mmCIF file with all atom_site columns, C-alpha atoms in Angstrom:
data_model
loop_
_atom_site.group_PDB
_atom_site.id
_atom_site.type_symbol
_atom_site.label_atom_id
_atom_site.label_alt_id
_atom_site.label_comp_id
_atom_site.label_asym_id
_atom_site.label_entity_id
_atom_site.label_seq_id
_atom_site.pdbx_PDB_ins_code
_atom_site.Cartn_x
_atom_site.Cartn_y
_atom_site.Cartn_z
_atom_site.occupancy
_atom_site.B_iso_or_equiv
_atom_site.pdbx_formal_charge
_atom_site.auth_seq_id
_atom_site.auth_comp_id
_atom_site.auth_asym_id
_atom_site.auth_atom_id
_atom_site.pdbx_PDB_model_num
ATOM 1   C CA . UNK N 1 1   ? -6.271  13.208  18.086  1.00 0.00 ? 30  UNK N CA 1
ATOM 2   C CA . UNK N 1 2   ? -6.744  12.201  14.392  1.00 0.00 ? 31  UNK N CA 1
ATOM 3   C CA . UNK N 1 3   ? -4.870  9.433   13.072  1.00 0.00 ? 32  UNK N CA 1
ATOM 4   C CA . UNK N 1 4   ? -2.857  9.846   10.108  1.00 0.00 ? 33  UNK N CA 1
ATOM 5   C CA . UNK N 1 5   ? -0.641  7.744   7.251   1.00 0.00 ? 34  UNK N CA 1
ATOM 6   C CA . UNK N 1 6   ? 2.274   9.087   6.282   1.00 0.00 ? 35  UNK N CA 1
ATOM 7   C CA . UNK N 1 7   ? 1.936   8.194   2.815   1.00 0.00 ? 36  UNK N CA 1
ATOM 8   C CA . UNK N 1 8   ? -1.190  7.102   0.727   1.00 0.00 ? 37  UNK N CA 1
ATOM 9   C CA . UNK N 1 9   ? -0.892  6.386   -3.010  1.00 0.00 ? 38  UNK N CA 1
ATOM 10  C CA . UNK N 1 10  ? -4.339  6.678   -5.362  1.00 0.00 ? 39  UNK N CA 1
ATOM 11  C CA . UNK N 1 11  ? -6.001  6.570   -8.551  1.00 0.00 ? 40  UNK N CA 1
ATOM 12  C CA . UNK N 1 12  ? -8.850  8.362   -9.603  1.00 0.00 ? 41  UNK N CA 1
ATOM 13  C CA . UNK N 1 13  ? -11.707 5.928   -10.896 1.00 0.00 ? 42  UNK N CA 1
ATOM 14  C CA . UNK N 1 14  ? -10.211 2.755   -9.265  1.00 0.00 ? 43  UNK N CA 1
ATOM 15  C CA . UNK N 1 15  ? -13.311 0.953   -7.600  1.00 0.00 ? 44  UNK N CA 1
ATOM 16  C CA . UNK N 1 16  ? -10.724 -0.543  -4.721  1.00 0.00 ? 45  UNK N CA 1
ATOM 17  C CA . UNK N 1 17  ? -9.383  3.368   -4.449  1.00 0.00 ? 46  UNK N CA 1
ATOM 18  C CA . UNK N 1 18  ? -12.588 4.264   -3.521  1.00 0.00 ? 47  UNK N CA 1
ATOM 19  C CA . UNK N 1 19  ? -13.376 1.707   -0.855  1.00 0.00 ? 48  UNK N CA 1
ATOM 20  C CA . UNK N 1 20  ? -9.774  2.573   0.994   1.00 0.00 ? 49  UNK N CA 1
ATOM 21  C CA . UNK N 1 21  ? -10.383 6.064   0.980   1.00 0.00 ? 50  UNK N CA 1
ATOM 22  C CA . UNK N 1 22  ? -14.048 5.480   2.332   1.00 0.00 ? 51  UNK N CA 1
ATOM 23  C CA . UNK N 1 23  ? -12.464 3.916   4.716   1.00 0.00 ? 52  UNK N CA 1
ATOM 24  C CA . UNK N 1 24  ? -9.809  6.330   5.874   1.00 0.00 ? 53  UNK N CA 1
ATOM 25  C CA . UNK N 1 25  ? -12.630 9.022   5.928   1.00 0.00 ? 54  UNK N CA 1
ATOM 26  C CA . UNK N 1 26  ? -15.152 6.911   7.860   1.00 0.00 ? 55  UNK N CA 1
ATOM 27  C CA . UNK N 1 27  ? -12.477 6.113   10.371  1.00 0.00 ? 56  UNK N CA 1
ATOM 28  C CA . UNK N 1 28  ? -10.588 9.935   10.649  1.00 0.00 ? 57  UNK N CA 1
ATOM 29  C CA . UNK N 1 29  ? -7.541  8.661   8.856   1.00 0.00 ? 58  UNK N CA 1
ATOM 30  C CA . UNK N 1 30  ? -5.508  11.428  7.216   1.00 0.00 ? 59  UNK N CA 1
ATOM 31  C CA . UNK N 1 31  ? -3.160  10.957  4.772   1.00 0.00 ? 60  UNK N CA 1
ATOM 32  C CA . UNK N 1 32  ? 0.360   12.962  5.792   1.00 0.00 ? 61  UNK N CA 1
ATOM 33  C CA . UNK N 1 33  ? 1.368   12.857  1.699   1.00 0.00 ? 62  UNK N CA 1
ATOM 34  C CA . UNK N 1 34  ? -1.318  12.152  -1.294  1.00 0.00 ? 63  UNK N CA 1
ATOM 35  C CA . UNK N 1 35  ? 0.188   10.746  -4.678  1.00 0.00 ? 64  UNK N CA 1
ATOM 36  C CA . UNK N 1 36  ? -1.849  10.035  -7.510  1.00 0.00 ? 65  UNK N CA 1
ATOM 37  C CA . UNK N 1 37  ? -1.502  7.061   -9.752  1.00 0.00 ? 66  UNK N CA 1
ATOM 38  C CA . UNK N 1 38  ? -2.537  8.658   -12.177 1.00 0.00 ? 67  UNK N CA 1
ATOM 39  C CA . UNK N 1 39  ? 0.196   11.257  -12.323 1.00 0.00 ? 68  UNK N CA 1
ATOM 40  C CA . UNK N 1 40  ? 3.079   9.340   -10.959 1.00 0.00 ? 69  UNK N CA 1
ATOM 41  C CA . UNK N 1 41  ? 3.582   5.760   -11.763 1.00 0.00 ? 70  UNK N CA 1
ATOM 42  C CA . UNK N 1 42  ? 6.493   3.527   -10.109 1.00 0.00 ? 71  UNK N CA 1
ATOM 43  C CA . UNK N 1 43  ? 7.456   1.139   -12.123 1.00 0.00 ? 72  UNK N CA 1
ATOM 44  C CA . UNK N 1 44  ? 10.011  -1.772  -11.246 1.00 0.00 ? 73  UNK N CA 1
ATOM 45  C CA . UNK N 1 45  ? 13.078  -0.158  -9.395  1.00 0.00 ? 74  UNK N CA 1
ATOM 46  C CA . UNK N 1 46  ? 11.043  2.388   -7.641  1.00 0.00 ? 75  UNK N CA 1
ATOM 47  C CA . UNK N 1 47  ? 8.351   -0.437  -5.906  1.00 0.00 ? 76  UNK N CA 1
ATOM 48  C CA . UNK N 1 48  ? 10.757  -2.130  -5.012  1.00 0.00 ? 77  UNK N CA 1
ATOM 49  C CA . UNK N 1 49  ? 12.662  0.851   -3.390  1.00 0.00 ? 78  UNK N CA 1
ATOM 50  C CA . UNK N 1 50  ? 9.108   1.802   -1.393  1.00 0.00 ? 79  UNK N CA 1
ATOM 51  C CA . UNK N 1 51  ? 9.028   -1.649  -0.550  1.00 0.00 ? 80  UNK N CA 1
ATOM 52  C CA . UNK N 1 52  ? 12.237  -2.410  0.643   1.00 0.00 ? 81  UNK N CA 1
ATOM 53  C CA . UNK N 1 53  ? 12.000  0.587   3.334   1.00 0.00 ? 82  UNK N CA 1
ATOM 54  C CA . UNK N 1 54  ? 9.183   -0.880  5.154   1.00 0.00 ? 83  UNK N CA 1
ATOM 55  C CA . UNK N 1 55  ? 9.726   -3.584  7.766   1.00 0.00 ? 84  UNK N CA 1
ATOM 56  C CA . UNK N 1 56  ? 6.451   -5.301  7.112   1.00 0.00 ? 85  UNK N CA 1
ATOM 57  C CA . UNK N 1 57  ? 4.457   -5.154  3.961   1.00 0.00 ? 86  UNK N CA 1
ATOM 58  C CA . UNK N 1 58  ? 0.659   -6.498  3.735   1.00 0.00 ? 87  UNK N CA 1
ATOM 59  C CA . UNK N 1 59  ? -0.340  -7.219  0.518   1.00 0.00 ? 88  UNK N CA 1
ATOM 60  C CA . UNK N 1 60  ? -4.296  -7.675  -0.497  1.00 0.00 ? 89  UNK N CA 1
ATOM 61  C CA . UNK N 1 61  ? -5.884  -9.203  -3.343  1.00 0.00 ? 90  UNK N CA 1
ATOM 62  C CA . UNK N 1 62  ? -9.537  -8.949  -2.458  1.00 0.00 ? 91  UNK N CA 1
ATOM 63  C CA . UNK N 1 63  ? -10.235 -11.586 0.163   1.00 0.00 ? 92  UNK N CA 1
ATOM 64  C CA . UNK N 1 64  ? -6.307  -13.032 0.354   1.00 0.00 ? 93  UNK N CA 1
ATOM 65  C CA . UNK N 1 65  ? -4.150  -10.835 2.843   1.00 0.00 ? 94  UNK N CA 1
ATOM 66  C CA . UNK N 1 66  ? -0.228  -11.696 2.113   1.00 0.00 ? 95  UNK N CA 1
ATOM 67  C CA . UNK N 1 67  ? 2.358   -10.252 4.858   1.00 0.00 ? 96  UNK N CA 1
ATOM 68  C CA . UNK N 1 68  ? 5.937   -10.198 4.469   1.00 0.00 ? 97  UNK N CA 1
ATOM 69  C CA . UNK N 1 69  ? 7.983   -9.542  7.257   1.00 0.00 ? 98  UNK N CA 1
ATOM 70  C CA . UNK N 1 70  ? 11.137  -8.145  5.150   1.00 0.00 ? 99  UNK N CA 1
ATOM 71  C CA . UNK N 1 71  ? 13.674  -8.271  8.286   1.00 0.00 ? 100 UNK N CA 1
ATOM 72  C CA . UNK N 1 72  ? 13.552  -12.023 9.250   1.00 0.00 ? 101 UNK N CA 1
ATOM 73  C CA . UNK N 1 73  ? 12.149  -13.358 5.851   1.00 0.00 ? 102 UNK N CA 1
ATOM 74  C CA . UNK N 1 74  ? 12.359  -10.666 3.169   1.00 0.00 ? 103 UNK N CA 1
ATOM 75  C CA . UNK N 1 75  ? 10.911  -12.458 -0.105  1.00 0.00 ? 104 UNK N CA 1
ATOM 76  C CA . UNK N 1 76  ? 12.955  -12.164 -3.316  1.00 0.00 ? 105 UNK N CA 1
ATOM 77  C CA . UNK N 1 77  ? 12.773  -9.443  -5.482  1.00 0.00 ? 106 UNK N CA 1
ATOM 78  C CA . UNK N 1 78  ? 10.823  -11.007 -7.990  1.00 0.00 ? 107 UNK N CA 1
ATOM 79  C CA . UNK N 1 79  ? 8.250   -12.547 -5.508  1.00 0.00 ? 108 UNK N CA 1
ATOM 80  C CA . UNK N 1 80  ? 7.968   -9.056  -4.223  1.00 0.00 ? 109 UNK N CA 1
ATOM 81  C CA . UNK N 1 81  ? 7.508   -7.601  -7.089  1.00 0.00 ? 110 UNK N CA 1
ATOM 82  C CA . UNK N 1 82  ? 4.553   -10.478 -8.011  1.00 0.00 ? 111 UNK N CA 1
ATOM 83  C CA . UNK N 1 83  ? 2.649   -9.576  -5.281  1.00 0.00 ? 112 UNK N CA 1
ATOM 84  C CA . UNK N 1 84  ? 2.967   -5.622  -5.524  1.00 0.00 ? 113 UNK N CA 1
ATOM 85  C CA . UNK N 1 85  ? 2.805   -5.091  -8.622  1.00 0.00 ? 114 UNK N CA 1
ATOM 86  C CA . UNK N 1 86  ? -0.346  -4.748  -10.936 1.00 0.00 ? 115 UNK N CA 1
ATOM 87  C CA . UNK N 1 87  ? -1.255  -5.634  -14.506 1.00 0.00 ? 116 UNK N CA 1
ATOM 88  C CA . UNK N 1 88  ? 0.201   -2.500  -16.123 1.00 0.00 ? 117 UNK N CA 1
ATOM 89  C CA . UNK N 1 89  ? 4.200   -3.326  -14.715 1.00 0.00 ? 118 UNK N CA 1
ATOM 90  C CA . UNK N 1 90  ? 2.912   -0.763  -12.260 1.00 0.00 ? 119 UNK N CA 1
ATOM 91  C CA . UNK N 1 91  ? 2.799   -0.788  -8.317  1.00 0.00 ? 120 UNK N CA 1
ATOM 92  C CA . UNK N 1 92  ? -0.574  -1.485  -7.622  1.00 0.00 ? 121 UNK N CA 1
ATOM 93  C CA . UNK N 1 93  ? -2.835  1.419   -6.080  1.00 0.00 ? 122 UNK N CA 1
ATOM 94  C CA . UNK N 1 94  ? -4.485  1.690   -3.443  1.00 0.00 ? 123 UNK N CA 1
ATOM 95  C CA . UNK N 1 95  ? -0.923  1.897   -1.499  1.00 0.00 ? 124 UNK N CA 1
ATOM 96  C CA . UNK N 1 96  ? -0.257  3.061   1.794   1.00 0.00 ? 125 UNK N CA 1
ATOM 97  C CA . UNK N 1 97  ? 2.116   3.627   4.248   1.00 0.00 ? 126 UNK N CA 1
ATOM 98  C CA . UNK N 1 98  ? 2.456   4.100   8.082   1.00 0.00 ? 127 UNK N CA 1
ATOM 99  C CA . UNK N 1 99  ? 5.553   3.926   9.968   1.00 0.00 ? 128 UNK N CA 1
ATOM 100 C CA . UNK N 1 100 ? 7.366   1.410   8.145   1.00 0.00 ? 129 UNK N CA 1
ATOM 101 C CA . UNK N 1 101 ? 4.163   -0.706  7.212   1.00 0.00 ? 130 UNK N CA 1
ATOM 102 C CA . UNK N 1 102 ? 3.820   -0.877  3.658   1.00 0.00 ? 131 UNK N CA 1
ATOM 103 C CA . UNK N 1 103 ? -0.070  -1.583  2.711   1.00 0.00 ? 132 UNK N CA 1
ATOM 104 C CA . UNK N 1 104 ? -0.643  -2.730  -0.899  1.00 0.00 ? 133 UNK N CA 1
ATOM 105 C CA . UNK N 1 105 ? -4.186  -3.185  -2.133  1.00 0.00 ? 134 UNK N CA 1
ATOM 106 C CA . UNK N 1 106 ? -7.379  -3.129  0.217   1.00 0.00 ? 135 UNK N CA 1
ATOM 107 C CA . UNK N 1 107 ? -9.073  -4.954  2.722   1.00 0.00 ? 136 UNK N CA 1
ATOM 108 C CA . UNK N 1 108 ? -10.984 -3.777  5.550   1.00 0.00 ? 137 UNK N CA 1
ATOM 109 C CA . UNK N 1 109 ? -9.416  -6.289  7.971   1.00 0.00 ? 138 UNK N CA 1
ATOM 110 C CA . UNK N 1 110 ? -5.859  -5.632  7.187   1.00 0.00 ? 139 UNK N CA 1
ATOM 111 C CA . UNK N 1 111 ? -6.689  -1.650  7.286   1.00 0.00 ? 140 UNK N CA 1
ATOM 112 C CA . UNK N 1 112 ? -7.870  -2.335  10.874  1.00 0.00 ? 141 UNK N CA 1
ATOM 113 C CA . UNK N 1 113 ? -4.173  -1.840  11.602  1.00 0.00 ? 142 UNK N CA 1
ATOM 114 C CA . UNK N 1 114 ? -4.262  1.799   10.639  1.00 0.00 ? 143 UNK N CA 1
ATOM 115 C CA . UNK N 1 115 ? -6.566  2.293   13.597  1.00 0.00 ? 144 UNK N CA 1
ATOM 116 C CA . UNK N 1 116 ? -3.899  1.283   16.254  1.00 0.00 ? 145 UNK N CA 1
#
């Protein structure tokens, strides 16, 4: 049986994009919903909305891997939106969710949970 994400959020061009969707192919992940960045952009209120629905949100900045467990120790909003959003008051893309794990930004060790 394949696996599958329920949601997976994109842009076209982005270098780190590329890497988590060569990753979902190479490991028979597929995507349930596909939004691009570069279409749809959530700003402020709507991160933090995605966000706030997931139970556990990893957050990757090329090597560093941030989790937040947001039922026992949910960060503040603005910490939350520090670590989620990117340079353009946008939420940063790659994003990904499955089940109500949030993924924000790539890294092949913290996608290793998409295989489970």
């Amino acid at each position: 049986m394949a696996k599958s994400v329920d949601w997976y959020y994109h842009r076209n061009g982005c270098v780190t994009c590329g890497r988590s969707q060569g990753f979902l192919e190479a490991n028979g992940v597929k995507p349930k919903e596909v939004t691009s960045a570069n279409k749809i952009r959530y700003e402020d209120d709507a991160a933090l909305e995605i966000a706030k629905e997931a139970s556990k949100i990893i957050v990757s900045r090329g090597k560093k891997v941030e989790t937040f467990d947001m039922k026992k120790n949910p960060p503040s909003d603005a910490d939350l939106l520090k670590a989620i959003m990117g340079p353009s008051g946008k939420l940063r893309a790659p994003a990904l969710r499955k089940g109500k794990t949030l993924y924000i930004g790539f890294n092949e060790d913290a996608y290793a949970g998409l295989l489970k």
